[in-house]
Tab-separated table of C-alpha atoms and ligand atoms in Angstrom:
chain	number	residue	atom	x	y	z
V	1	UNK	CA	0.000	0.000	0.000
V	2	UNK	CA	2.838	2.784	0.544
V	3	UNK	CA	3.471	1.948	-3.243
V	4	UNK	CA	-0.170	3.471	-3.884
V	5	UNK	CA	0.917	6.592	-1.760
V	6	UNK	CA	4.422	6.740	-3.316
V	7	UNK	CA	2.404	7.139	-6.223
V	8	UNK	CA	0.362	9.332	-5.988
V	9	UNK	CA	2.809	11.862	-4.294
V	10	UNK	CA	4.820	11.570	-7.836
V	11	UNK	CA	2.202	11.476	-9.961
V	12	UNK	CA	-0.389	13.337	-8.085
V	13	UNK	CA	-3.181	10.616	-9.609
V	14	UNK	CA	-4.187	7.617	-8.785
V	15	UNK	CA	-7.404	5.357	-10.481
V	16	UNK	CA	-10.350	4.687	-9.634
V	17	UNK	CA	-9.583	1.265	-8.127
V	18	UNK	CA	-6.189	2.619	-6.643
V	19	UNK	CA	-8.333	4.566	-4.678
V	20	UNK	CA	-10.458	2.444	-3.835
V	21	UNK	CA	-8.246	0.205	-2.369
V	22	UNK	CA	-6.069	2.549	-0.691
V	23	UNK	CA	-9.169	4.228	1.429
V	24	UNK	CA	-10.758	0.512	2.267
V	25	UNK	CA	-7.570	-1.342	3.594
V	26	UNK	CA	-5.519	1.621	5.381
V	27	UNK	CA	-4.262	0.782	9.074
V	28	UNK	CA	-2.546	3.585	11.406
V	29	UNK	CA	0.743	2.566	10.030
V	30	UNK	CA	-0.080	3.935	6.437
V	31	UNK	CA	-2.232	6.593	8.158
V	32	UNK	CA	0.897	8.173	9.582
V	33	UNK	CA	3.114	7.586	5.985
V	34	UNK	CA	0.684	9.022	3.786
V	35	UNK	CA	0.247	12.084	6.217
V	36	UNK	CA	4.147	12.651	6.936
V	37	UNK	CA	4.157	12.738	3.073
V	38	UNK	CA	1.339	14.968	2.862
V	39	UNK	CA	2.719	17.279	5.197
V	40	UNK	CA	6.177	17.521	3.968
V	41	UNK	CA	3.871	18.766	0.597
V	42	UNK	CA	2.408	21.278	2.429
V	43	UNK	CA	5.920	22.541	3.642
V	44	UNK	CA	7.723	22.641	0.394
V	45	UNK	CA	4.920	25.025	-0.961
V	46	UNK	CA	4.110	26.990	2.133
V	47	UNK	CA	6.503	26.172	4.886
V	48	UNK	CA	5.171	26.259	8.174
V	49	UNK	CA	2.630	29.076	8.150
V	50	UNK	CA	-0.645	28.821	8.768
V	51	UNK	CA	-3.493	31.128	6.989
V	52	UNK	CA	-6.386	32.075	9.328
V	53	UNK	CA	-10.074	32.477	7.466
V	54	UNK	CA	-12.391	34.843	9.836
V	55	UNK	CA	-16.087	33.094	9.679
V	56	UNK	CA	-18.219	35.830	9.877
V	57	UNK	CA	-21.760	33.490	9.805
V	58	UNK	CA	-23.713	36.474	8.617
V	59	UNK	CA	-26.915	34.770	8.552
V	60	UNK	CA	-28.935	31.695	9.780
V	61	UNK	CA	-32.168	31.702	7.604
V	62	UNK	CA	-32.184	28.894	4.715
V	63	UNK	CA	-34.325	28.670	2.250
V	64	UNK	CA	-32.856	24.832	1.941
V	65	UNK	CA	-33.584	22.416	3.752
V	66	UNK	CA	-30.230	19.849	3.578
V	67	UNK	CA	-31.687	16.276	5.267
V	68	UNK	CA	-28.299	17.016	7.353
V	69	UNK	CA	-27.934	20.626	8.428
V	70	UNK	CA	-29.456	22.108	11.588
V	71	UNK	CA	-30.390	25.584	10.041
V	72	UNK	CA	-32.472	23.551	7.188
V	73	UNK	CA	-35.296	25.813	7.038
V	74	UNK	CA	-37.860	23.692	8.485
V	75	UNK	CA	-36.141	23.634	11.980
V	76	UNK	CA	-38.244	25.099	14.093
V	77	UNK	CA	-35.903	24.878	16.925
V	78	UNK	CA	-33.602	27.643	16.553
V	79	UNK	CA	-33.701	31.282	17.011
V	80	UNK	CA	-33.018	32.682	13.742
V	81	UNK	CA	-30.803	36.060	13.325
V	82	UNK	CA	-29.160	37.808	10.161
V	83	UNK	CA	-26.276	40.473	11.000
V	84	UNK	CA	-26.756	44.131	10.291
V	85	UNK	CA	-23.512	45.729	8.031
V	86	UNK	CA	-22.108	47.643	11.235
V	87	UNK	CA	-21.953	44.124	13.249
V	88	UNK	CA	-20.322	42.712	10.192
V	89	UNK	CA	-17.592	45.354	10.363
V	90	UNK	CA	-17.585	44.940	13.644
V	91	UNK	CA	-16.725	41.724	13.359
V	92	UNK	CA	-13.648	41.972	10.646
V	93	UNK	CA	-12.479	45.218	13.018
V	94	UNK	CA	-12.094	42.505	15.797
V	95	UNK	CA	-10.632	40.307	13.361
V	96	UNK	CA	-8.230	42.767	11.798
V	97	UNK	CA	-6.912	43.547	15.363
V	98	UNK	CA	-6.348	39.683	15.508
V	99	UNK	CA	-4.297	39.934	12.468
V	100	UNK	CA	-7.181	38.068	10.192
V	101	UNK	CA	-6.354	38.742	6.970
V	102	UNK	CA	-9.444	36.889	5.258
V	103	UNK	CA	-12.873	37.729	6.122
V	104	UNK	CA	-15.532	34.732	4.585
V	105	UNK	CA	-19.104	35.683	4.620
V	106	UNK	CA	-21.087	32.297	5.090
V	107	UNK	CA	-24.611	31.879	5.570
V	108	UNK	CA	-28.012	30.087	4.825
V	109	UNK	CA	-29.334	30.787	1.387
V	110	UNK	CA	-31.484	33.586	2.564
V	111	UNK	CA	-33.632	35.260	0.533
V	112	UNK	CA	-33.457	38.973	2.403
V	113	UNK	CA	-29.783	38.760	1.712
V	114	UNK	CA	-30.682	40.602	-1.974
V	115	UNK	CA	-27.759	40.949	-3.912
V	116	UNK	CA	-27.098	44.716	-3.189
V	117	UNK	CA	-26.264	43.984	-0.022
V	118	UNK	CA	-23.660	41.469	-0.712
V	119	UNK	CA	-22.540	43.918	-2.933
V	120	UNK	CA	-22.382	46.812	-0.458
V	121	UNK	CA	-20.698	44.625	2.183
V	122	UNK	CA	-18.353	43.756	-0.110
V	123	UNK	CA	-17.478	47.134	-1.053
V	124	UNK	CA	-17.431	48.547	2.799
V	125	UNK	CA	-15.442	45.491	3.911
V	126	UNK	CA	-12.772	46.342	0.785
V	127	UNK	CA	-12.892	50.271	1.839
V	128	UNK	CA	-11.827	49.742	5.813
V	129	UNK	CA	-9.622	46.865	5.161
V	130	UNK	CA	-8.644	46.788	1.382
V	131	UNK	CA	-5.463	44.557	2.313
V	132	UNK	CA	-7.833	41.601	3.229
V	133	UNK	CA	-9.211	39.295	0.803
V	134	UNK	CA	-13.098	38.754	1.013
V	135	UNK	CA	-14.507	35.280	0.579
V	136	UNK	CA	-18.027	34.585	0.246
V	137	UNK	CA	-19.958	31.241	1.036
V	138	UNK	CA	-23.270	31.982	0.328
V	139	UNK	CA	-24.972	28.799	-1.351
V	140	UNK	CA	-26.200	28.795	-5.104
V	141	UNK	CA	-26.641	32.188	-6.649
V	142	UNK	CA	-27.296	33.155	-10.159
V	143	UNK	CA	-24.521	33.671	-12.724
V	144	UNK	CA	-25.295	37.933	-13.073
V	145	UNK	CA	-25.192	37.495	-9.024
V	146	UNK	CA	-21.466	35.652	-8.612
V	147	UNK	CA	-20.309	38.134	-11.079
V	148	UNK	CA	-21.517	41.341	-9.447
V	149	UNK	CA	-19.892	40.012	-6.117
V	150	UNK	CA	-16.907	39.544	-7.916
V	151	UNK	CA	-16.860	43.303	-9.582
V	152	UNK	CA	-17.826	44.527	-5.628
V	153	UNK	CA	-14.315	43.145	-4.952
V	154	UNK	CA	-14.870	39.503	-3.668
V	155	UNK	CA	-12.106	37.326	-4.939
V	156	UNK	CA	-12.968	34.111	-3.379
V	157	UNK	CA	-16.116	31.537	-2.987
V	158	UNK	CA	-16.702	28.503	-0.753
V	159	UNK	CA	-19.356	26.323	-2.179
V	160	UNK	CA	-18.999	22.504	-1.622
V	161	UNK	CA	-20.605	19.955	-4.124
V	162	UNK	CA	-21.314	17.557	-0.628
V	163	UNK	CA	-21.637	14.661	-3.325
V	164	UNK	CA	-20.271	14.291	-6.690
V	165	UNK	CA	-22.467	10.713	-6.855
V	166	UNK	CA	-25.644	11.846	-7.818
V	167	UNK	CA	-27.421	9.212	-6.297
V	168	UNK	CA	-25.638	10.645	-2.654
V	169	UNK	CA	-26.405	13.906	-3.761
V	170	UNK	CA	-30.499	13.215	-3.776
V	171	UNK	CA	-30.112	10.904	-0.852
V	172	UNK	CA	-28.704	13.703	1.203
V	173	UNK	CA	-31.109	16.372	-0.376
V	174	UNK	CA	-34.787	16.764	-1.270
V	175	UNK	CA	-36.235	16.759	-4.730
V	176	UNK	CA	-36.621	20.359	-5.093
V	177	UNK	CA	-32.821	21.118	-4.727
V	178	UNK	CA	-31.057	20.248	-7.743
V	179	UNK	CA	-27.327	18.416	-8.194
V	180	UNK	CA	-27.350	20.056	-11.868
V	181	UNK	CA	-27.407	23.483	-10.691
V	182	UNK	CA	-24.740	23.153	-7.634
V	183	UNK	CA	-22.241	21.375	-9.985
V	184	UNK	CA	-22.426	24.581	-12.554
V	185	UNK	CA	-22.585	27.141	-10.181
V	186	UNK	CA	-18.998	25.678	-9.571
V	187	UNK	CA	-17.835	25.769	-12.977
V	188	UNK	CA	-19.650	29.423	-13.204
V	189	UNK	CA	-17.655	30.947	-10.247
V	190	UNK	CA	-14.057	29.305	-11.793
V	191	UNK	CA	-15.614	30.830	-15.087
V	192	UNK	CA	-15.717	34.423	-14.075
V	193	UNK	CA	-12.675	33.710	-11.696
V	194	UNK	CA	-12.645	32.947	-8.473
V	195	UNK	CA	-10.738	31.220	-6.457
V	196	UNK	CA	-12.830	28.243	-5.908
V	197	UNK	CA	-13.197	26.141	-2.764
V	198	UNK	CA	-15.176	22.694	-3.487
V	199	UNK	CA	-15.650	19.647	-0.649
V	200	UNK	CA	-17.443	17.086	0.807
V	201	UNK	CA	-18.608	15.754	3.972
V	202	UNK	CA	-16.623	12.780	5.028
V	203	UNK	CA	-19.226	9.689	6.089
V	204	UNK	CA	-21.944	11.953	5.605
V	205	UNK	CA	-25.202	9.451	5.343
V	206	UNK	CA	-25.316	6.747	3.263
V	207	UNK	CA	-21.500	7.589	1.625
V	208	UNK	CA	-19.905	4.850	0.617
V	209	UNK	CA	-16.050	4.331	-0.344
V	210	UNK	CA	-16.921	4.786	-3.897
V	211	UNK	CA	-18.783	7.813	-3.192
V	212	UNK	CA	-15.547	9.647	-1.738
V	213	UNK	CA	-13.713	8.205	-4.596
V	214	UNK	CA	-15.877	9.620	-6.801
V	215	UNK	CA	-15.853	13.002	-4.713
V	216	UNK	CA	-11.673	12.369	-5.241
V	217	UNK	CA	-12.125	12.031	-9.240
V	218	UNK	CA	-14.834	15.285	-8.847
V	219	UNK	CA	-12.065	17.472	-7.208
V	220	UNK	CA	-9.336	16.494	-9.739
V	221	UNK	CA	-11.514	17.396	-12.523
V	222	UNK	CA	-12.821	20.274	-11.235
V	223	UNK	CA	-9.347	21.285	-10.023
V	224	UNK	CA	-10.185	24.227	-7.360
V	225	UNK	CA	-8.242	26.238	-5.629
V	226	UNK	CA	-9.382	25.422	-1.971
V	227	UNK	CA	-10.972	22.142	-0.719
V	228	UNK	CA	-12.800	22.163	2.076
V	229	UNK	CA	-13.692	18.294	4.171
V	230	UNK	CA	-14.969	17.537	7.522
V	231	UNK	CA	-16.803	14.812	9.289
V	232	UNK	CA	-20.167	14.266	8.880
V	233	UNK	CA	-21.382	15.137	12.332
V	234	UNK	CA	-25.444	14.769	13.315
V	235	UNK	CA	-27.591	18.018	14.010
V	236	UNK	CA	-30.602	17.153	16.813
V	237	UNK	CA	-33.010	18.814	14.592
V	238	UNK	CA	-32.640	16.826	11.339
V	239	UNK	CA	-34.099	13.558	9.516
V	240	UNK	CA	-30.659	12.765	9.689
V	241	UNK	CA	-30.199	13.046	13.937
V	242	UNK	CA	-29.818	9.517	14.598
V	243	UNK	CA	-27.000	8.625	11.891
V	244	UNK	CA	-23.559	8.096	12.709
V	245	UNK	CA	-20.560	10.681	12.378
V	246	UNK	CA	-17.933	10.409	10.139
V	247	UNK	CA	-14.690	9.227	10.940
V	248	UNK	CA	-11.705	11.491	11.971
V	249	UNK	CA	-9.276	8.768	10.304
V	250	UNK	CA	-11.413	8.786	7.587
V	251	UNK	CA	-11.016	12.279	7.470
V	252	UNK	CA	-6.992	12.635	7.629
V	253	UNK	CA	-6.730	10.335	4.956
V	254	UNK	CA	-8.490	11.855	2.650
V	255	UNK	CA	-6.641	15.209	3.936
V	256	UNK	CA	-3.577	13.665	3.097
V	257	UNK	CA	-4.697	11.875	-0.375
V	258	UNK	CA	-5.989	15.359	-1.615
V	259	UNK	CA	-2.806	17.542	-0.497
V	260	UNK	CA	-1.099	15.041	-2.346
V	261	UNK	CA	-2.883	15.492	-6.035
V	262	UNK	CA	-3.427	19.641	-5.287
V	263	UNK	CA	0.027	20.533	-3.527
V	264	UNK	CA	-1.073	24.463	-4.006
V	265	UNK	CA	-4.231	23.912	-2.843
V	266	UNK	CA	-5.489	25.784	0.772
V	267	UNK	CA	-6.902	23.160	2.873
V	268	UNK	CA	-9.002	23.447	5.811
V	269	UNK	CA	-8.424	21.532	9.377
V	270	UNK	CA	-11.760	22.137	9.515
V	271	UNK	CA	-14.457	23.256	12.867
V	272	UNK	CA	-16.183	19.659	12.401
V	273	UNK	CA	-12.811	18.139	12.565
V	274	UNK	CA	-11.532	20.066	16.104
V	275	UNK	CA	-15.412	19.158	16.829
V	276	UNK	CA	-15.334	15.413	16.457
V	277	UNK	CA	-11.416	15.004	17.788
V	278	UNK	CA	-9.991	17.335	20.664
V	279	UNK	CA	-6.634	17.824	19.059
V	280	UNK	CA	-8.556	17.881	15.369
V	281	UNK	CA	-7.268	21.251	14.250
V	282	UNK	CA	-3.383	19.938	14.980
V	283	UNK	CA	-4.205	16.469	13.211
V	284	UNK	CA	-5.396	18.411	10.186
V	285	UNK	CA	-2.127	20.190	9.866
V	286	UNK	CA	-0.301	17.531	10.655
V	287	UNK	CA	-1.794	15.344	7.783
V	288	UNK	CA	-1.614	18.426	5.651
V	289	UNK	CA	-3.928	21.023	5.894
V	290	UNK	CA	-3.058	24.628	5.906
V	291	UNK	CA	-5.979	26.764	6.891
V	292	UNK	CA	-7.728	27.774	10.161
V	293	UNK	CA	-11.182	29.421	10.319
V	294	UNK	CA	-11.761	30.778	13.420
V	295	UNK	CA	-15.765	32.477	14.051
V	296	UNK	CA	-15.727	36.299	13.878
V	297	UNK	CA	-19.061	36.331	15.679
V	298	UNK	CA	-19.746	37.561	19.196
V	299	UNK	CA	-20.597	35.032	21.148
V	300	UNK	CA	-24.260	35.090	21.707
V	301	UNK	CA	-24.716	34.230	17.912
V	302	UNK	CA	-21.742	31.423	17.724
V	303	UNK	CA	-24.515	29.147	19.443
V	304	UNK	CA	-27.165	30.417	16.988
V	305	UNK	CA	-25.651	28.953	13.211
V	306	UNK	CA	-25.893	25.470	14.740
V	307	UNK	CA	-25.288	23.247	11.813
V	308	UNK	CA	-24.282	20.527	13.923
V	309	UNK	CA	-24.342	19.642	17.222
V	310	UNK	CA	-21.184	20.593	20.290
V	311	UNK	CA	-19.530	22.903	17.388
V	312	UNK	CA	-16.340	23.297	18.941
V	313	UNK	CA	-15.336	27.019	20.464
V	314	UNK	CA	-19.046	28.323	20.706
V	315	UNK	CA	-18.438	29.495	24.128
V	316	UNK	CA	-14.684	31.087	23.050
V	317	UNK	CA	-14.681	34.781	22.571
V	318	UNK	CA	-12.840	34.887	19.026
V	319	UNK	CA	-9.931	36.277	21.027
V	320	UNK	CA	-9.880	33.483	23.478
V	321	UNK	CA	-10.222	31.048	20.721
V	322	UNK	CA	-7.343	32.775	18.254
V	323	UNK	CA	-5.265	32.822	21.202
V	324	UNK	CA	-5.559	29.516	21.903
V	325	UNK	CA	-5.174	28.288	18.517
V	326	UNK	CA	-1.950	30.252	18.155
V	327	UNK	CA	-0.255	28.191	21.221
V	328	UNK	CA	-2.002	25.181	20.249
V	329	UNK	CA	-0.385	25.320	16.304
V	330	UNK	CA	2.781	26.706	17.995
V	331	UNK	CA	3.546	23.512	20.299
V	332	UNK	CA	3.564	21.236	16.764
V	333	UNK	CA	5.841	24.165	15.209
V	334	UNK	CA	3.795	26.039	12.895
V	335	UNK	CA	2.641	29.806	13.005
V	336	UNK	CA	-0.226	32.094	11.992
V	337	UNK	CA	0.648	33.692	8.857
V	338	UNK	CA	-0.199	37.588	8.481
V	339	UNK	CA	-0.489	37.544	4.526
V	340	UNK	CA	-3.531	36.958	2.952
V	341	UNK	CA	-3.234	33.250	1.390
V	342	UNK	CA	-4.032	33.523	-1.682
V	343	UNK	CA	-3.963	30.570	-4.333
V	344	UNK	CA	-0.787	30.906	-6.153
V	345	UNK	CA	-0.379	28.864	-9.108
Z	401	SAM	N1	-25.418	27.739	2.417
Z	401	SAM	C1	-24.064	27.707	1.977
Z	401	SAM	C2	-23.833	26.508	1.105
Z	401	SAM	O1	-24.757	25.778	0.818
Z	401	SAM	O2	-22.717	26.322	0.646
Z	401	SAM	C3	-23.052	27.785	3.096
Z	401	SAM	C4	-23.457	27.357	4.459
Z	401	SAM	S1	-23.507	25.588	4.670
Z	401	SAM	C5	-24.190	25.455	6.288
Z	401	SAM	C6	-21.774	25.218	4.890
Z	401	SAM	C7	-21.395	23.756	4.938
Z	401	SAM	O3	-21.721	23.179	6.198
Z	401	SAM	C8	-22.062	22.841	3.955
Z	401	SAM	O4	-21.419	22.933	2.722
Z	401	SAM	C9	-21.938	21.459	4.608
Z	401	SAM	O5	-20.941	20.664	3.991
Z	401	SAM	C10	-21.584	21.789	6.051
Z	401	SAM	N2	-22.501	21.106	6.984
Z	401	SAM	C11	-23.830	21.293	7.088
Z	401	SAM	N3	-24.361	20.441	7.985
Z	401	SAM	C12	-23.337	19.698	8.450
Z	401	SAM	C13	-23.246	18.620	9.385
Z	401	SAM	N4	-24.330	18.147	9.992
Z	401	SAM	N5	-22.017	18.094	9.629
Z	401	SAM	C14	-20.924	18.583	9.012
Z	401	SAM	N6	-20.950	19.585	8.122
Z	401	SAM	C15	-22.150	20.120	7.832
């Protein structure tokens, strides 16, 4: 099996049935190869610095409702809240006194969020801060909508496909949400230029092996700039409540496979990761992630965008919890960088 990973670190490829085989039969042993490789990737192209993405979760209504996500909008059971433009400055002034240098803008897809606003966060965020690179996360949008963001001055967009297998895709989603339109919104924002972040749940319901190969074969195709995978982790509120998480090994594999075939890429240790494994956040980096994103928000919303249950840091002021990730990434030897991170070819 370290053939397979040998591999693939030269060749930055592996088939379908490589893959398959190298994500069914993997013990701890080849665990710890493939991310020692992975990692020493992730140095050669950005040494030891870590980037820091600011979540700033600027709204909790969804139009959606995801069979796995706990601000679907048929949950009834949270308090719903969507961030005026001062708190949202507020929020990348706290950040840019923590040395953030990205702010991302995630949220439901809510319909009150009209596009001029986007657009005139966008603009204010550029005007206080223009040294920081805005990312947005916003769900599905039109074409005209992705590229008036992008004119306002936002250079980056999270969007993840969650399931390249179609069948996985309708499994985890109802009828009315479509696998057509998510996949082209992602080739629409590479179109007009974006730096693109694509990703998957890992063990999200009903995913099989072949499903996160597929996912694998989705991502190489696709080729994005930023690749964002955590564990599948339950939400109270959902159809999916009672279904099991997804693996952290699971997890730092595929970490490690997909640093391995996108060397440049920026790479997540991801919130659901430090939420399913205590030391998840140093795990990630050690099997070859490169990216942090801490939550902006002040605390009384963290608890609010509850997409999954015991979200780590909810009850960390940012500062507390950016603090506490710097000494935590220091003590395995890497540091915050203060540069913005963006995707160099
Ligand atoms: N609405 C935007 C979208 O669709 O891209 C952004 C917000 S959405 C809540 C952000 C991501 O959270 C999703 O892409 C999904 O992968 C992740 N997520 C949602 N529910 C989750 C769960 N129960 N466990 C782990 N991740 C989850």
């Amino acid at each position: 099996m370290k053939e397979l990973v040998k591999q693939l670190l030269y060749e930055r490829h592996l088939e379908r049935a490589e893959l398959v085989r190298l994500l069914s039969n993997f013990d701890q042993e080849l665990l710890s190869y493939i991310n020692d490789c992975a990692r020493s990737v992730t140095i050669t192209h950005f040494g030891k610095a870590i980037y820091l993405r600011g979540l700033i979760e600027l709204t909790n209504f969804c139009r959606n409702n995801c069979f796995y996500c706990g601000i679907r909008a048929s949950n009834r059971n949270i308090e719903r809240y969507r961030l005026m433009k001062e708190q949202v400055l507020n929020c990348c002034r706290l950040g840019d006194h923590l040395k953030v240098r990205t702010f991302v803008l995630q949220g439901g897809e809510d319909l009150a969020i009209k596009d001029f606003i986007v657009e005139d966060l966008i603009k204010s965020i550029h005007r206080e801060f223009p040294y920081a690179a805005i990312t947005l996360s916003l769900g599905e949008r039109s074409q005209e909508s992705y590229q008036a963001f992008y004119e306002a001055g936002a250079t980056r967009y999270l969007l993840r496909h969650e399931a390249a297998n179609r069948d996985l895709y309708n499994h985890l989603h109802p009828d009315v949400m479509s696998y057509d339109n998510r996949i082209e919104c992602l080739h629409t924002l590479k179109k007009i230029g974006f730096q693109t972040g694509a990703g998957m749940m890992i063990g999200s319901p009903g995913q099989t092996i072949e499903h996160l190969v597929d996912d694998i074969l989705f991502l190489e195709e696709l080729n994005p700039q930023m690749i964002g995978m955590g564990p599948y982790i339950p939400q109270r509120d959902t159809p999916f409540a009672s279904e099991a998480p997804g693996s952290v090994l699971l997890t730092l594999m595929l970490i490690s496979i997909v640093r391995l075939m996108f060397p440049k890429a920026l790479i997540p240790a991801t919130t659901a990761l430090a939420t399913q494994a205590d030391d998840g956040y140093e795990k990630g980096i050690l099997a070859g992630a490169n990216v942090i994103m801490p939550n902006l928000l002040p605390i009384e919303y963290k608890t609010k965008y509850s997409i999954y249950d015991n979200k780590e840091a909810v009850h960390q002021t940012t500062k507390e919890q950016i603090e506490n990730l710097k000494k935590r990434i220091d003590s395995i030897g890497y540091f915050f960088s203060e540069n913005r991170g963006d995707y160099e070819p």
